[in-house]
Amino acid sequence: MSNVDAFSLLQEELKSDEIVDQVAAAKRINTIALGMGADRAKSQLLPFLRNCVDEYTDEILLAIAESAGGMVQALGGGDHGHTLIPLLEALCEKEETIVRAKAVESLVQVGKAMPANQIQNEFVPLVKRLSSGDFFPSRISAAGLFATIYPSTPSNMRPTIRKQYEQLSKDEMPMVRSAVFTHMPALAAVVEKDIFASE
């Protein structure tokens, strides 16, 4: 099967009337990306998947969110991890908890592969956007990403990161505050111990 056919088949299977076929197709996106090659995967597959976010059911979106975390190598390695951000950011804004949580998990996985300068240039703005989102699911998602950006943040900018996290801990929505406390151990593990104790 040619690479073009693999992508075409994915598009067709996602239009299937059978949810089982759609989910199975979504779970294969990493394999399809490898077959397409990094350039085509970035220029064709990722925009297609981003458009899927508003069209498909939560079961399919969950499979996409899970598969996306493993796509970094297929896209050319950590230097290209940022190309997954638009897709995963859109999934982080979904109301369904399991989709959101899996998208956050995949973003953490992608972040581990990205170089520090890209964390600062691409990932930090993502966290800021999610943290200030009008819709509470984005703020819930943001809480799970602070531990990813903190280690590569310059010392003089770290107080701002901690302040943003503190603001989320005082959010009007109980679910946002709960997410902050759920993810606090991960952040505590990377924040300087004397600062964490004092704040």
Coordinates of C-alpha atoms in Angstrom, one line a residue:
M1 CA 0.0 0.0 0.0
S2 CA 1.4 3.4 -1.0
N3 CA 1.9 6.2 1.5
V4 CA -0.8 8.2 -0.2
D5 CA -3.2 5.3 0.0
A6 CA -2.5 4.9 3.7
F7 CA -3.5 8.5 4.4
S8 CA -6.5 8.3 2.1
L9 CA -7.6 5.1 3.8
L10 CA -7.4 6.9 7.2
Q11 CA -9.6 9.6 5.9
E12 CA -12.1 7.1 4.6
E13 CA -12.1 5.0 7.7
L14 CA -12.7 8.1 9.9
K15 CA -15.9 8.6 7.8
S16 CA -17.1 5.1 8.5
D17 CA -20.5 4.6 10.1
E18 CA -18.8 2.1 12.5
I19 CA -17.3 3.7 15.6
V20 CA -15.0 0.6 16.0
D21 CA -13.5 1.3 12.6
Q22 CA -13.1 5.0 13.3
V23 CA -11.3 4.4 16.6
A24 CA -9.0 1.7 15.1
A25 CA -8.1 4.2 12.4
A26 CA -7.3 6.9 14.9
K27 CA -5.1 4.5 16.8
R28 CA -2.9 4.0 13.7
I29 CA -2.0 7.7 13.1
N30 CA 1.5 7.3 14.4
T31 CA 2.2 4.4 12.0
I32 CA 0.6 6.4 9.1
A33 CA 2.8 9.4 10.0
L34 CA 5.9 7.2 9.8
G35 CA 4.8 5.9 6.4
M36 CA 4.1 9.4 5.1
G37 CA 7.4 10.8 6.1
A38 CA 7.9 13.8 8.4
D39 CA 7.3 16.6 5.9
R40 CA 4.0 15.2 4.6
A41 CA 2.9 14.2 8.1
K42 CA 3.3 17.8 9.2
S43 CA 1.8 19.4 6.1
Q44 CA -1.1 17.1 5.6
L45 CA -1.8 14.7 8.5
L46 CA -1.6 17.2 11.4
P47 CA -3.9 19.8 9.8
F48 CA -6.3 17.0 8.9
L49 CA -6.3 15.7 12.5
R50 CA -6.7 19.2 13.9
N51 CA -9.9 19.6 11.8
C52 CA -11.1 16.3 13.2
V53 CA -11.3 17.7 16.7
D54 CA -14.6 19.5 16.1
E55 CA -16.1 16.7 14.0
Y56 CA -15.6 13.4 15.8
T57 CA -16.9 11.7 19.0
D58 CA -15.0 11.6 22.2
E59 CA -14.0 7.9 21.6
I60 CA -12.1 8.9 18.4
L61 CA -10.7 12.1 20.0
L62 CA -9.3 10.0 22.9
A63 CA -7.6 7.7 20.4
I64 CA -6.1 10.7 18.6
A65 CA -5.0 12.3 21.8
E66 CA -3.3 9.1 22.9
S67 CA -1.6 8.4 19.6
A68 CA -0.4 12.0 19.2
G69 CA 2.0 11.8 22.1
G70 CA 4.0 9.1 20.3
M71 CA 4.3 11.0 17.0
V72 CA 7.4 13.1 17.8
Q73 CA 9.9 10.8 16.1
A74 CA 7.6 10.4 13.0
L75 CA 7.6 14.2 12.7
G76 CA 11.4 14.5 12.7
G77 CA 12.2 14.3 16.4
G78 CA 12.1 16.7 19.3
D79 CA 12.9 19.8 17.3
H80 CA 9.6 19.3 15.5
G81 CA 7.5 18.5 18.6
H82 CA 6.0 21.9 18.6
T83 CA 4.1 21.0 15.4
L84 CA 1.8 18.8 17.6
I85 CA 0.8 21.7 19.8
P86 CA -2.2 23.0 17.8
L87 CA -3.8 19.6 17.7
L88 CA -3.2 18.8 21.4
E89 CA -4.1 22.3 22.5
A90 CA -7.5 21.9 20.8
L91 CA -8.0 18.5 22.5
C92 CA -7.0 20.2 25.9
E93 CA -10.0 22.4 25.5
K94 CA -12.6 19.6 25.1
E95 CA -15.2 19.3 27.8
E96 CA -14.8 15.5 28.1
T97 CA -12.4 14.7 31.0
I98 CA -10.7 11.6 29.6
V99 CA -9.9 13.3 26.3
R100 CA -8.5 16.4 28.0
A101 CA -6.4 14.3 30.4
K102 CA -5.0 12.2 27.6
A103 CA -4.1 15.3 25.7
V104 CA -2.3 16.7 28.7
E105 CA -0.5 13.4 29.1
S106 CA 0.6 13.5 25.5
L107 CA 1.8 17.1 25.7
V108 CA 3.9 16.2 28.7
Q109 CA 5.4 13.4 26.6
V110 CA 6.0 15.7 23.7
G111 CA 7.5 18.3 26.0
K112 CA 10.1 15.8 27.3
A113 CA 11.4 15.4 23.7
M114 CA 11.5 19.1 22.9
P115 CA 14.7 21.2 23.4
A116 CA 14.6 23.9 26.1
N117 CA 14.5 26.8 23.7
Q118 CA 11.4 25.4 22.1
I119 CA 9.8 24.8 25.5
Q120 CA 10.2 28.5 26.1
N121 CA 9.2 29.6 22.6
E122 CA 6.3 27.3 22.0
F123 CA 5.2 25.5 25.2
V124 CA 5.2 28.4 27.6
P125 CA 2.8 30.5 25.4
L126 CA 0.6 27.4 25.2
V127 CA 0.4 27.2 29.0
K128 CA -0.4 30.9 29.2
R129 CA -3.2 30.6 26.6
L130 CA -4.7 27.6 28.4
S131 CA -4.3 29.2 31.8
S132 CA -6.2 32.3 30.7
G133 CA -8.9 30.5 28.8
D134 CA -12.5 31.7 29.2
F135 CA -13.7 28.1 29.2
F136 CA -12.7 26.2 32.4
P137 CA -11.5 22.9 30.6
S138 CA -8.5 24.8 29.2
R139 CA -7.6 26.0 32.7
I140 CA -7.9 22.4 34.1
S141 CA -5.5 21.3 31.3
A142 CA -3.0 24.1 32.0
A143 CA -2.5 22.8 35.6
G144 CA -1.0 19.6 34.3
L145 CA 1.7 21.4 32.2
F146 CA 3.5 23.7 34.6
A147 CA 6.0 21.0 35.6
T148 CA 7.0 20.6 32.0
I149 CA 7.9 24.2 31.4
Y150 CA 9.4 25.1 34.8
P151 CA 12.8 23.4 34.6
S152 CA 13.8 25.2 31.4
T153 CA 12.4 28.6 32.5
P154 CA 15.2 31.1 33.3
S155 CA 15.4 31.9 37.1
N156 CA 14.2 35.5 36.6
M157 CA 11.0 34.3 34.9
R158 CA 10.2 31.5 37.3
P159 CA 8.3 33.7 39.8
T160 CA 5.9 34.5 37.0
I161 CA 5.3 30.8 36.3
R162 CA 4.7 30.2 40.0
K163 CA 2.3 33.2 40.2
Q164 CA 0.2 31.8 37.3
Y165 CA 0.0 28.5 39.1
E166 CA -1.1 30.2 42.3
Q167 CA -3.8 32.1 40.4
L168 CA -5.2 28.8 39.1
S169 CA -5.3 27.5 42.6
K170 CA -7.7 30.3 43.4
D171 CA -9.8 29.8 40.3
E172 CA -13.6 30.3 40.7
M173 CA -14.2 26.8 39.4
P174 CA -13.7 24.0 41.9
M175 CA -12.6 21.6 39.2
V176 CA -9.7 23.9 38.2
R177 CA -8.6 24.2 41.8
S178 CA -8.8 20.4 42.2
A179 CA -6.6 19.9 39.1
V180 CA -4.0 22.3 40.5
F181 CA -3.8 20.3 43.7
T182 CA -3.7 17.0 41.7
H183 CA -0.7 18.2 39.7
M184 CA 1.1 19.9 42.6
P185 CA 3.4 17.0 43.4
A186 CA 4.8 17.0 39.9
L187 CA 5.5 20.8 40.1
A188 CA 6.9 20.4 43.6
A189 CA 9.4 17.9 42.3
V190 CA 10.9 20.5 39.9
V191 CA 10.6 23.7 41.9
E192 CA 13.5 24.7 44.1
K193 CA 12.9 23.2 47.5
D194 CA 13.5 26.4 49.5
I195 CA 11.2 28.4 47.3
F196 CA 8.4 25.8 47.5
A197 CA 8.7 25.6 51.3
S198 CA 8.5 29.4 51.6
E199 CA 5.6 29.9 49.2

